Coordinates of C-alpha atoms and ligand atoms in Angstrom, one line a residue:
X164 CA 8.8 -49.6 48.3
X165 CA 5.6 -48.4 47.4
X166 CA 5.1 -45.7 44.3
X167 CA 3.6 -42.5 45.2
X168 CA 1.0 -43.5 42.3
X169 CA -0.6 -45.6 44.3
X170 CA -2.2 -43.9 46.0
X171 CA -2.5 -41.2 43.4
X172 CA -1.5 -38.4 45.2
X173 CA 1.6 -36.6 44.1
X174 CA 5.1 -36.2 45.8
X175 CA 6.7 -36.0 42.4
X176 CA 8.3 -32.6 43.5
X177 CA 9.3 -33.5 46.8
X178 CA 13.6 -34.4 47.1
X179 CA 16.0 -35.0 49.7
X180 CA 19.9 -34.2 49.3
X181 CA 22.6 -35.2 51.5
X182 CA 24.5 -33.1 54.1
X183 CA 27.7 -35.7 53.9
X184 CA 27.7 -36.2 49.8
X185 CA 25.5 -33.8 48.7
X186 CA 23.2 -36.4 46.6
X187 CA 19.9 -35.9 45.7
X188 CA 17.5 -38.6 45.6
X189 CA 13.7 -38.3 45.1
X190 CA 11.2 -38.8 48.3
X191 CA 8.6 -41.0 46.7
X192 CA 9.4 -43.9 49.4
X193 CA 10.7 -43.8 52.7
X194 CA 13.9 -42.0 53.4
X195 CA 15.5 -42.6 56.2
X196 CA 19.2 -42.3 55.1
X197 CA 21.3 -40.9 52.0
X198 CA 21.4 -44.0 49.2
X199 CA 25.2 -43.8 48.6
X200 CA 27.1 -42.8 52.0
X201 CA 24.3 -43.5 54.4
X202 CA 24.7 -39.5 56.0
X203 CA 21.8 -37.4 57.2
X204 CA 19.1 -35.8 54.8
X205 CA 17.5 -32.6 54.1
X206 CA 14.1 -31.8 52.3
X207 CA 14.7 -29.9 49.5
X208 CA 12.6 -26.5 50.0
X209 CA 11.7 -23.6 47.1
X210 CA 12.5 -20.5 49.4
X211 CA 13.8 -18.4 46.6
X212 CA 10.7 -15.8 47.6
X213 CA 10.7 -13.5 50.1
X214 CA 8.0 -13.9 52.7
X215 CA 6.1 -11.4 54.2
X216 CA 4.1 -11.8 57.8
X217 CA 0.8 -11.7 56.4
X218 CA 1.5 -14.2 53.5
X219 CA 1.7 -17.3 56.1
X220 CA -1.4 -19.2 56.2
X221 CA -3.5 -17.3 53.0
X222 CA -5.1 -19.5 50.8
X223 CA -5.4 -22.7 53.3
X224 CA -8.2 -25.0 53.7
X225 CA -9.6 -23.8 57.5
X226 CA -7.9 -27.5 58.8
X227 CA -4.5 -26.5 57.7
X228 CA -5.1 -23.3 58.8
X229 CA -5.8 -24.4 62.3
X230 CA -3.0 -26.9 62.7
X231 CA 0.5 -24.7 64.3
X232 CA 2.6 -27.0 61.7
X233 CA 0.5 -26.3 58.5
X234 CA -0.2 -22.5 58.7
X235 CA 3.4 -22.2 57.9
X236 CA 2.5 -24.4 54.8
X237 CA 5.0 -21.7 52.9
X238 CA 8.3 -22.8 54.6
X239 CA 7.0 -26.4 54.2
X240 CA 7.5 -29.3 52.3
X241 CA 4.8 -29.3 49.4
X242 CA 3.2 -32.8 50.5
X243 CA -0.1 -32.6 49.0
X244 CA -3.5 -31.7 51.0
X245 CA -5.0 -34.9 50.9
X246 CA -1.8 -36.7 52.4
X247 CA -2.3 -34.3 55.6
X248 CA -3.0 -36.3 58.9
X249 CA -3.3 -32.9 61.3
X250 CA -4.9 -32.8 64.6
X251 CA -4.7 -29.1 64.8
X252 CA -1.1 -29.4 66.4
X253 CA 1.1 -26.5 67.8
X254 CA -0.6 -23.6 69.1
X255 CA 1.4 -23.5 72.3
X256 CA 1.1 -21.0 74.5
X257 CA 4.2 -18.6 75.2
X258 CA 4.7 -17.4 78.9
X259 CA 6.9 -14.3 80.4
X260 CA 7.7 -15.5 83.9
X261 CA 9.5 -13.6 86.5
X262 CA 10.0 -16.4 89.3
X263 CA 11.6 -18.4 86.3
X264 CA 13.8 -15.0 85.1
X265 CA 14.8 -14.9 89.1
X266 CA 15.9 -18.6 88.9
X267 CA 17.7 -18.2 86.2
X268 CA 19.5 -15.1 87.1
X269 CA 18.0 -13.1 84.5
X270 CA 16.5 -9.9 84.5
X271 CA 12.6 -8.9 85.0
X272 CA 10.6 -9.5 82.1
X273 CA 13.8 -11.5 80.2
X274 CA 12.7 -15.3 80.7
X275 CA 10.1 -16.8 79.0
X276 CA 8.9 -20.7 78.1
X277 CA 7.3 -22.1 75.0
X278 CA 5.3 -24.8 76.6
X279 CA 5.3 -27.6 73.7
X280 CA 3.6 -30.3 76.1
X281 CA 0.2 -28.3 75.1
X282 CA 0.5 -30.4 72.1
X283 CA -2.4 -33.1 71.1
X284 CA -0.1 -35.9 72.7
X285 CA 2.0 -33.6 75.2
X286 CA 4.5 -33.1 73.3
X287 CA 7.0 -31.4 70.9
X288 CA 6.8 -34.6 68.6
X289 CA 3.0 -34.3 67.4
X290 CA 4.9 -31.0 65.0
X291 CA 7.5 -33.6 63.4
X292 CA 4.7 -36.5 63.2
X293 CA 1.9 -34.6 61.3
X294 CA 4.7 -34.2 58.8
X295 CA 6.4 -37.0 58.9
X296 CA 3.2 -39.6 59.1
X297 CA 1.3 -37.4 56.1
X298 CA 4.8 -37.8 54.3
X299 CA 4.2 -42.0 54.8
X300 CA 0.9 -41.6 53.9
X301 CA 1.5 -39.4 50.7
X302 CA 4.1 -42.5 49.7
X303 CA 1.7 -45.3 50.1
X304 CA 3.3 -47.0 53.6
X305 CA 1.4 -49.4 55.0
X306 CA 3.4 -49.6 58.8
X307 CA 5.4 -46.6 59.9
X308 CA 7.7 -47.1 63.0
X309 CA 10.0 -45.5 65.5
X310 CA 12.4 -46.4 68.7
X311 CA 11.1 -44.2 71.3
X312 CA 11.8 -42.8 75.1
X313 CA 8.2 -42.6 75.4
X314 CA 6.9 -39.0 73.8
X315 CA 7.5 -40.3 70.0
X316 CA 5.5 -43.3 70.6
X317 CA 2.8 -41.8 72.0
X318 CA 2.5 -39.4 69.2
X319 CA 3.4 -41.8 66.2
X320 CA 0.8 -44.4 67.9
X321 CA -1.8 -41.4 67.5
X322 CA -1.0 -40.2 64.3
X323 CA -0.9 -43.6 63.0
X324 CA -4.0 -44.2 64.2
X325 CA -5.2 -41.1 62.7
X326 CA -3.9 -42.0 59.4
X327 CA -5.3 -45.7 59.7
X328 CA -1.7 -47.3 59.2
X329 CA -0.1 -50.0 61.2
X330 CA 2.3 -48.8 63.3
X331 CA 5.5 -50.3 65.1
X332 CA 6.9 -49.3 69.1
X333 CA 10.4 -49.8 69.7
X334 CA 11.0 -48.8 73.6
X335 CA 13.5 -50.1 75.9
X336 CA 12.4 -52.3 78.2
X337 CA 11.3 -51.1 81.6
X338 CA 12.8 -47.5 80.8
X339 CA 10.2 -45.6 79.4
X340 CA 7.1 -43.4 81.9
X341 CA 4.3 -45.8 82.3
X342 CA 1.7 -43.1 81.0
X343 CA 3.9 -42.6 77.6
X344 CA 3.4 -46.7 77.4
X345 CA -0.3 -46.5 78.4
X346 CA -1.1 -43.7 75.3
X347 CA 1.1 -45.7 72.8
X348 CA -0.4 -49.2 74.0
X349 CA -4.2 -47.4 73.9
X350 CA -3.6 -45.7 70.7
X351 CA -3.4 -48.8 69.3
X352 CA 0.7 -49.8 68.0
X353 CA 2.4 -52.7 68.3
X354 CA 4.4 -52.4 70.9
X355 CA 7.9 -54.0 71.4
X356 CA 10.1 -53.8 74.9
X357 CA 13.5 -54.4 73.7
X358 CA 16.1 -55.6 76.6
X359 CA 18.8 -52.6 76.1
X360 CA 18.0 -49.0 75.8
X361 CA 17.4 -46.3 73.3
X362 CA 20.8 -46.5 71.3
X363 CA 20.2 -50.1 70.8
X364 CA 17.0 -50.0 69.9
X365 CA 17.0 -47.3 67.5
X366 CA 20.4 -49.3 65.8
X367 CA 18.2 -52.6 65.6
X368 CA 15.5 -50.5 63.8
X369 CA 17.4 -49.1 61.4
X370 CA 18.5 -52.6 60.2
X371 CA 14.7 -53.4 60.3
X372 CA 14.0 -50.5 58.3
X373 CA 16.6 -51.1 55.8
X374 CA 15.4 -54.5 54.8
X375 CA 12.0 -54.2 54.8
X376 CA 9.3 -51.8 53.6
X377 CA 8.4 -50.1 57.2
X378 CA 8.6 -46.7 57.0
X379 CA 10.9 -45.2 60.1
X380 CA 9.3 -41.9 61.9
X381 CA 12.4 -41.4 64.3
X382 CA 13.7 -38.0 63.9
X383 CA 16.5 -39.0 61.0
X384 CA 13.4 -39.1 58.8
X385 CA 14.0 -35.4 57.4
X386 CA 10.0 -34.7 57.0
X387 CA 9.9 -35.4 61.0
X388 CA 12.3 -32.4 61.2
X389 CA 10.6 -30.0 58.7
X390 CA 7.4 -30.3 61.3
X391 CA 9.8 -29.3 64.6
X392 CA 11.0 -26.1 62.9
X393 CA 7.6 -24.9 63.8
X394 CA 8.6 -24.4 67.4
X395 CA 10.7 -21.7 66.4
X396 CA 8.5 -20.1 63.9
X397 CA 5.8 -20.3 66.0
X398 CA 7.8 -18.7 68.3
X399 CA 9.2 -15.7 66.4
X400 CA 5.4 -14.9 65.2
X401 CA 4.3 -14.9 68.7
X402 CA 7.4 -12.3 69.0
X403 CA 6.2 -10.3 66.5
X404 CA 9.6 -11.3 64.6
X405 CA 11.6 -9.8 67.1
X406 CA 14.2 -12.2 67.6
X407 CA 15.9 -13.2 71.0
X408 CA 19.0 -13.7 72.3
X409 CA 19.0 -16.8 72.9
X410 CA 16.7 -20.0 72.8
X411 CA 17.1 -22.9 75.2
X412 CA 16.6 -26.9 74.6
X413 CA 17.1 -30.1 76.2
X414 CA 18.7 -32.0 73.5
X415 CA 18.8 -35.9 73.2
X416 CA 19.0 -37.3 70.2
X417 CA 19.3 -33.7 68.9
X418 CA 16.6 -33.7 66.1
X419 CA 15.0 -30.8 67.5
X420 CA 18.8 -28.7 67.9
X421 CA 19.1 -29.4 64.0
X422 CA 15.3 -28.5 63.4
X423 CA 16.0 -25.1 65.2
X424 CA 18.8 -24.2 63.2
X425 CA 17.2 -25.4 59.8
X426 CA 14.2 -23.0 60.7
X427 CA 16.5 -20.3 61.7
X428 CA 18.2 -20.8 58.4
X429 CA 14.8 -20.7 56.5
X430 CA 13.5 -17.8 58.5
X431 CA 16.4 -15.9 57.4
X432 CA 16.5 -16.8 53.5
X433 CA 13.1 -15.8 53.3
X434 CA 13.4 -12.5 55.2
X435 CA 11.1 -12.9 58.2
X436 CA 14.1 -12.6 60.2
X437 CA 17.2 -10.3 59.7
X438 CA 19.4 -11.9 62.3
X439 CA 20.2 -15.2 64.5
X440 CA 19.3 -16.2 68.4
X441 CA 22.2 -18.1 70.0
X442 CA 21.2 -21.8 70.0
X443 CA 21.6 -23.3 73.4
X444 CA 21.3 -27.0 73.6
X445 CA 21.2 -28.4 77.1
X446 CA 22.3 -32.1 78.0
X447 CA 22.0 -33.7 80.8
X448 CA 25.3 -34.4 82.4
X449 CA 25.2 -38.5 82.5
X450 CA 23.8 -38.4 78.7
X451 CA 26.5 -36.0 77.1
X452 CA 28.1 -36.8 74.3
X453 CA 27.6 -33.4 72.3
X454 CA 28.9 -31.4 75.1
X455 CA 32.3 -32.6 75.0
X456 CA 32.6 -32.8 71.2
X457 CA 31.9 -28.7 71.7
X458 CA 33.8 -27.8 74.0
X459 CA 36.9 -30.0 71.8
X460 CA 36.4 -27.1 68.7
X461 CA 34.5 -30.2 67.2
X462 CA 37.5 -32.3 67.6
X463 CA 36.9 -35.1 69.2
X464 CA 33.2 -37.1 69.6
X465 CA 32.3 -40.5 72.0
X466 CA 29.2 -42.2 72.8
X467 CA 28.3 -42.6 76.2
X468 CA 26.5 -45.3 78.4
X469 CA 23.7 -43.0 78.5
X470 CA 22.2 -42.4 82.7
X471 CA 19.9 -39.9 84.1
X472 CA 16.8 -39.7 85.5
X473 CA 15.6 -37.3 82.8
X474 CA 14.0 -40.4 80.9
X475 CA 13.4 -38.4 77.2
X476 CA 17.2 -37.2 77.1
X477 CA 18.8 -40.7 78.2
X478 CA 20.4 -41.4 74.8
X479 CA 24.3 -41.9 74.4
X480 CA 24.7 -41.7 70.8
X481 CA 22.5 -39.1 69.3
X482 CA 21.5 -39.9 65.6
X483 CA 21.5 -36.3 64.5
X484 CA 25.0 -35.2 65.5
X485 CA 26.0 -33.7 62.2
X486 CA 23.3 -31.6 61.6
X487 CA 23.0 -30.4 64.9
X488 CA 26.6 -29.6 65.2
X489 CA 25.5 -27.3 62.2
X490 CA 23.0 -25.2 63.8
X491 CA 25.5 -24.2 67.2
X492 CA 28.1 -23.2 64.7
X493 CA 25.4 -21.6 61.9
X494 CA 24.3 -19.7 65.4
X495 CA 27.2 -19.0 67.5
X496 CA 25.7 -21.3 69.5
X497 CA 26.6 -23.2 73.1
X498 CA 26.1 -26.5 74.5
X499 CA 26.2 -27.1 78.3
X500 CA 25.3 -29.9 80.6
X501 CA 23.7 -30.0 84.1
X502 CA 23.1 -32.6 86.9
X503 CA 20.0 -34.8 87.6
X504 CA 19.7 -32.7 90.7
X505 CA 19.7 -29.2 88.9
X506 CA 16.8 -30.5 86.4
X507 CA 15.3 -31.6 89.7
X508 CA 15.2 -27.7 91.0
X509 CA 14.7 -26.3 88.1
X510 CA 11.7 -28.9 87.2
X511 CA 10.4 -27.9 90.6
X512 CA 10.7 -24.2 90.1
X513 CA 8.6 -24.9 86.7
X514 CA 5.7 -26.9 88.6
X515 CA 5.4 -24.6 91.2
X516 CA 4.9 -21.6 89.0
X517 CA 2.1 -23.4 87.7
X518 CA 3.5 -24.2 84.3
X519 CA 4.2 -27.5 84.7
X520 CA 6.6 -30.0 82.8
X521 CA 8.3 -33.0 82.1
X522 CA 11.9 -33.7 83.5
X523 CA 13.6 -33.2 80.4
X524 CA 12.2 -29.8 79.9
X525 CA 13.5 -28.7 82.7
X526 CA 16.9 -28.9 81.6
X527 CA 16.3 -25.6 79.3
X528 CA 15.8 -23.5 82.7
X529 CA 18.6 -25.4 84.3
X530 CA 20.9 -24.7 81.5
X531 CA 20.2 -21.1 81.1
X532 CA 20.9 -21.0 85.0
X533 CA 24.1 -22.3 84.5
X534 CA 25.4 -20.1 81.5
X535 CA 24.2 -16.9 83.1
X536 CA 26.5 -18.0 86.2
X537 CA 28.8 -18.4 84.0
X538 CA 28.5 -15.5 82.9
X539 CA 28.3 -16.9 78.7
X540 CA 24.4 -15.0 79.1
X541 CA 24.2 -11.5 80.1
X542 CA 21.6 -11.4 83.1
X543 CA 19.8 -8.8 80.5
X544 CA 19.8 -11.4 77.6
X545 CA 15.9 -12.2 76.3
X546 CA 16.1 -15.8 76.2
X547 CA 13.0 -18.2 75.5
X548 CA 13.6 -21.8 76.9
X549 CA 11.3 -24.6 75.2
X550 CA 9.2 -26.9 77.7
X551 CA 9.3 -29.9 75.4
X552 CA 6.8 -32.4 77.1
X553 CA 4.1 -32.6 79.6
X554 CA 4.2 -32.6 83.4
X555 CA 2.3 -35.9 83.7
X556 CA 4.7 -37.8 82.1
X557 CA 7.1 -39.2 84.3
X558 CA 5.3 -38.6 87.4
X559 CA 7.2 -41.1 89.8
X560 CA 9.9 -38.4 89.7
X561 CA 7.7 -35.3 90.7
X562 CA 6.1 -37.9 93.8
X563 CA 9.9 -39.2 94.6
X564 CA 11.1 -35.2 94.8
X565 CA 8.1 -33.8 96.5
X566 CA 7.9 -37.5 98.9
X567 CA 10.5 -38.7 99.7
X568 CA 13.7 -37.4 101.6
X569 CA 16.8 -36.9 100.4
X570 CA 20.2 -37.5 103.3
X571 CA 17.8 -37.5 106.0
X572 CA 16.0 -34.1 104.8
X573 CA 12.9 -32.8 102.5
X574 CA 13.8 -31.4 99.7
X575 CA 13.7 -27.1 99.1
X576 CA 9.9 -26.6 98.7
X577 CA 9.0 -30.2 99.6
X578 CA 5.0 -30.2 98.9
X579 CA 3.9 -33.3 100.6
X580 CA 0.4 -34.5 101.4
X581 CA -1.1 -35.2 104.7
X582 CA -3.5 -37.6 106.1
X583 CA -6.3 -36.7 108.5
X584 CA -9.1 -38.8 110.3
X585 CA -12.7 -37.7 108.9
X586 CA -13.4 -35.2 111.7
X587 CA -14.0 -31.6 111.0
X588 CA -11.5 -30.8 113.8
X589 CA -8.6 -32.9 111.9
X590 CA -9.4 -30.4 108.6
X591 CA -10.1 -27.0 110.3
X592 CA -5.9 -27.3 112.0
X593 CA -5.0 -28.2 108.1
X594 CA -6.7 -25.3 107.0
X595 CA -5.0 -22.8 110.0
X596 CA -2.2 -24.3 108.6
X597 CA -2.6 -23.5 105.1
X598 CA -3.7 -20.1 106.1
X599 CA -0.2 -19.3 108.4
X600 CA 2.5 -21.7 106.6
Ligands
F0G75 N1 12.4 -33.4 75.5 C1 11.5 -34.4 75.4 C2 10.3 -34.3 76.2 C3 11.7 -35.5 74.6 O1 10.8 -36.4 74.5 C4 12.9 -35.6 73.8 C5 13.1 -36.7 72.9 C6 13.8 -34.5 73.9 C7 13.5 -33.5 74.8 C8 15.1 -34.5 73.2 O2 14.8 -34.1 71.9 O3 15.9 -36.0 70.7 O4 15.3 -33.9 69.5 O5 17.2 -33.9 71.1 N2 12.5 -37.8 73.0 C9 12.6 -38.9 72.0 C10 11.5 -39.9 72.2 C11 13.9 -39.4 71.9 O6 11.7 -41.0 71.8 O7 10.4 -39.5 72.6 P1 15.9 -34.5 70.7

């Protein structure tokens, strides 16, 4: 392990503690896992002042000021400026739309997406990584490394590369989008295709991790988290602090459910909020093993072979179950699950309003659907729903719904291409067509 001397900048004052044991250890190396019982970390944050609106972002240089992770510098670990690697991250857009209210069964004016694929990378996980790679840097790490379905490699390969460290690509072989392997392999990480999936591959890191002085990004590393909270205080800003009912996610490996509920938590303590959304988490039906454990009370928890075509949430043992669990019950919270084929419509729904995303993003709208059916959310509930990645990953599966039939049929708004000779004749019946269709 390196000392944070040598590099001379100081983390003296940074410290983890333990959500299992309660232990407090010092974050002058990597920290990956509590010391003593191996259970989940938190940074250690001085909130004891109330925070006013216009005290986030005064007094920062201008590139911390521009980055969406470091203008909340107050509700932030202290890692010191010239540890930061930024690359002006966040800053996603917020936007009210009333086809997606109408899908979901909510009322006018009710719906509204936090598109995080506008991030550098195009996705959620450039907010954890500017934190969580300026953490390694701040430490001394010479290789930082993660197991990835494809958005955290992309974004650790570019932060790395930012930083000028080494870094180290776990994916599972043959799983992963090929535009997520074509950022991480042009970025410039070593990247390793490990014959099993996620689970595995994360589990096989770890034990690398543990014996050896790589630094591990995935999003146990509790500075990873401390970045995601900005999602939701990005959010409530952009709300003018008026918080919703409820706020929506996909969850996987449910580092971003526990970031949510840590910010919440932080929001609150510090006064910029004075009461809590209802955390929805949304799983994908073949990749849920959080669902069951809340509908048991909390009872009674099982991996699962992990299957879906939602690539980012295909992960049967999620490494932040504990503190997860902790933001649905801090939040009143739910957790639901939907089918491939309701991502697939409400993914569709998405693109063809012109915002766009990922298949894993898709499960917020499709999860919202569901509850207000359900009738859990009122059809007058404001509820935000986070777009977590980008539409241009996993593309095969926007050309396979849009391409190809499905028992016999196109699927509901089918949008396929046609082929004409070059002959202006061929292109002026497309156009009539366009025109009358
Ligand atoms: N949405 C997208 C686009 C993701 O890439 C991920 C996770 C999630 C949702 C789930 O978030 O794990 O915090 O519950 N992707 C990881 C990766 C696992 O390797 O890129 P979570």
């Amino acid at each position: 392990m390196v000392a944070a001397e040598a590099v001379g900048v100081g983390v003296a004052g940074l410290r983890v503690h333990c959500m299992e044991c309660g232990a407090v250890a010092a974050a002058d190396g990597p920290v990956a896992g509590c010391g003593i019982c191996g259970g989940l970390l938190d940074v250690e944050l001085d909130l004891d002042r109330p925070l006013r609106p216009e005290d986030l972002g005064v007094g920062l240089p201008p590139a911390l000021r521009a980055s969406g992770v470091w203008r909340y510098r107050a509700l932030l670990p202290a890692i010191p400026d010239e540890a930061i690697v930024t690359r002006a991250e966040g800053n996603t857009p917020l936007y009210w739309d009333d086809r997606l209210a109408a899908f979901a069964g909510l009322s006018e004016g009710a719906f509204a997406v936090k598109h995080e694929g506008h991030n550098p990378t195009g996705s959620f996980k450039d907010r954890g990584m500017t934190v969580g790679v300026s953490h390694a840097k701040a430490v001394g790490a010479k290789i930082v490394a993660c197991a990835s379905t494809g958005n955290t490699s992309a974004s650790l390969a570019s932060y790395a590369a930012a930083a000028g460290m080494a870094a180290l690509v776990l994916i599972p072989e043959g799983k992963i989008s090929g535009g997520k392997l074509a950022q991480t392999i042009a970025y410039g990480a070593r990247v390793v295709q490990v014959e099993g999936n996620f689970d595995q591959a994360l589990t096989l890191l770890r034990k690398l991790t543990a014996a050896y002085d790589v630094y591990l990004v995935n999003s146990v590393n509790p500075f990873r988290l401390q970045g995601q909270k900005t999602i939701v205080i990005e959010l409530l800003d952009q709300l003018g602090w008026d918080v919703p009912d409820a706020i929506a996610l996909p969850g996987g490996n449910l580092g971003n459910t526990s970031a949510f509920g840590m910010a919440l938590a932080d929001l609150l303590r510090v006064g910029l909020i004075d009461r809590l959304p209802k955390l929805v988490t949304v799983q994908a039906a073949g990749a849920a093993p959080f669902a069951p454990y809340f509908a048991s009370g909390w009872e009674t928890y099982a991996p699962v072979s992990p299957e879906t075509m939602a690539t980012a949430i295909k992960i049967g043992n999620p490494a932040s179950t504990p503190r997860a669990r902790r933001a649905i019950e801090q939040t009143e919270g739910f957790v639901t699950t939907v089918s491939d084929d309701e991502i697939e419509d409400a993914k569709a729904t998405i693109d063809r309003s012109g915002i766009g995303c990922e298949p894993a993003s898709a499960a917020s709208l499709a999860g919202v659907k569901r509850l207000v059916a359900e009738g859990v959310l009122a059809p007058d509930a404001r509820v935000v729903g986070i777009l977590t990645g980008h539409l241009l990953k996993d593309t095969e599966a926007v050309i396979g719904y849009h391409l190809h039939d499905r028992d016999g049929a196109a699927r509901g708004g089918a949008n396929r291409p046609v082929t004409v000779p070059a002959r202006m004749d061929a292109l002026e019946r497309v156009l009539a067509d366009a025109l009358h269709g």
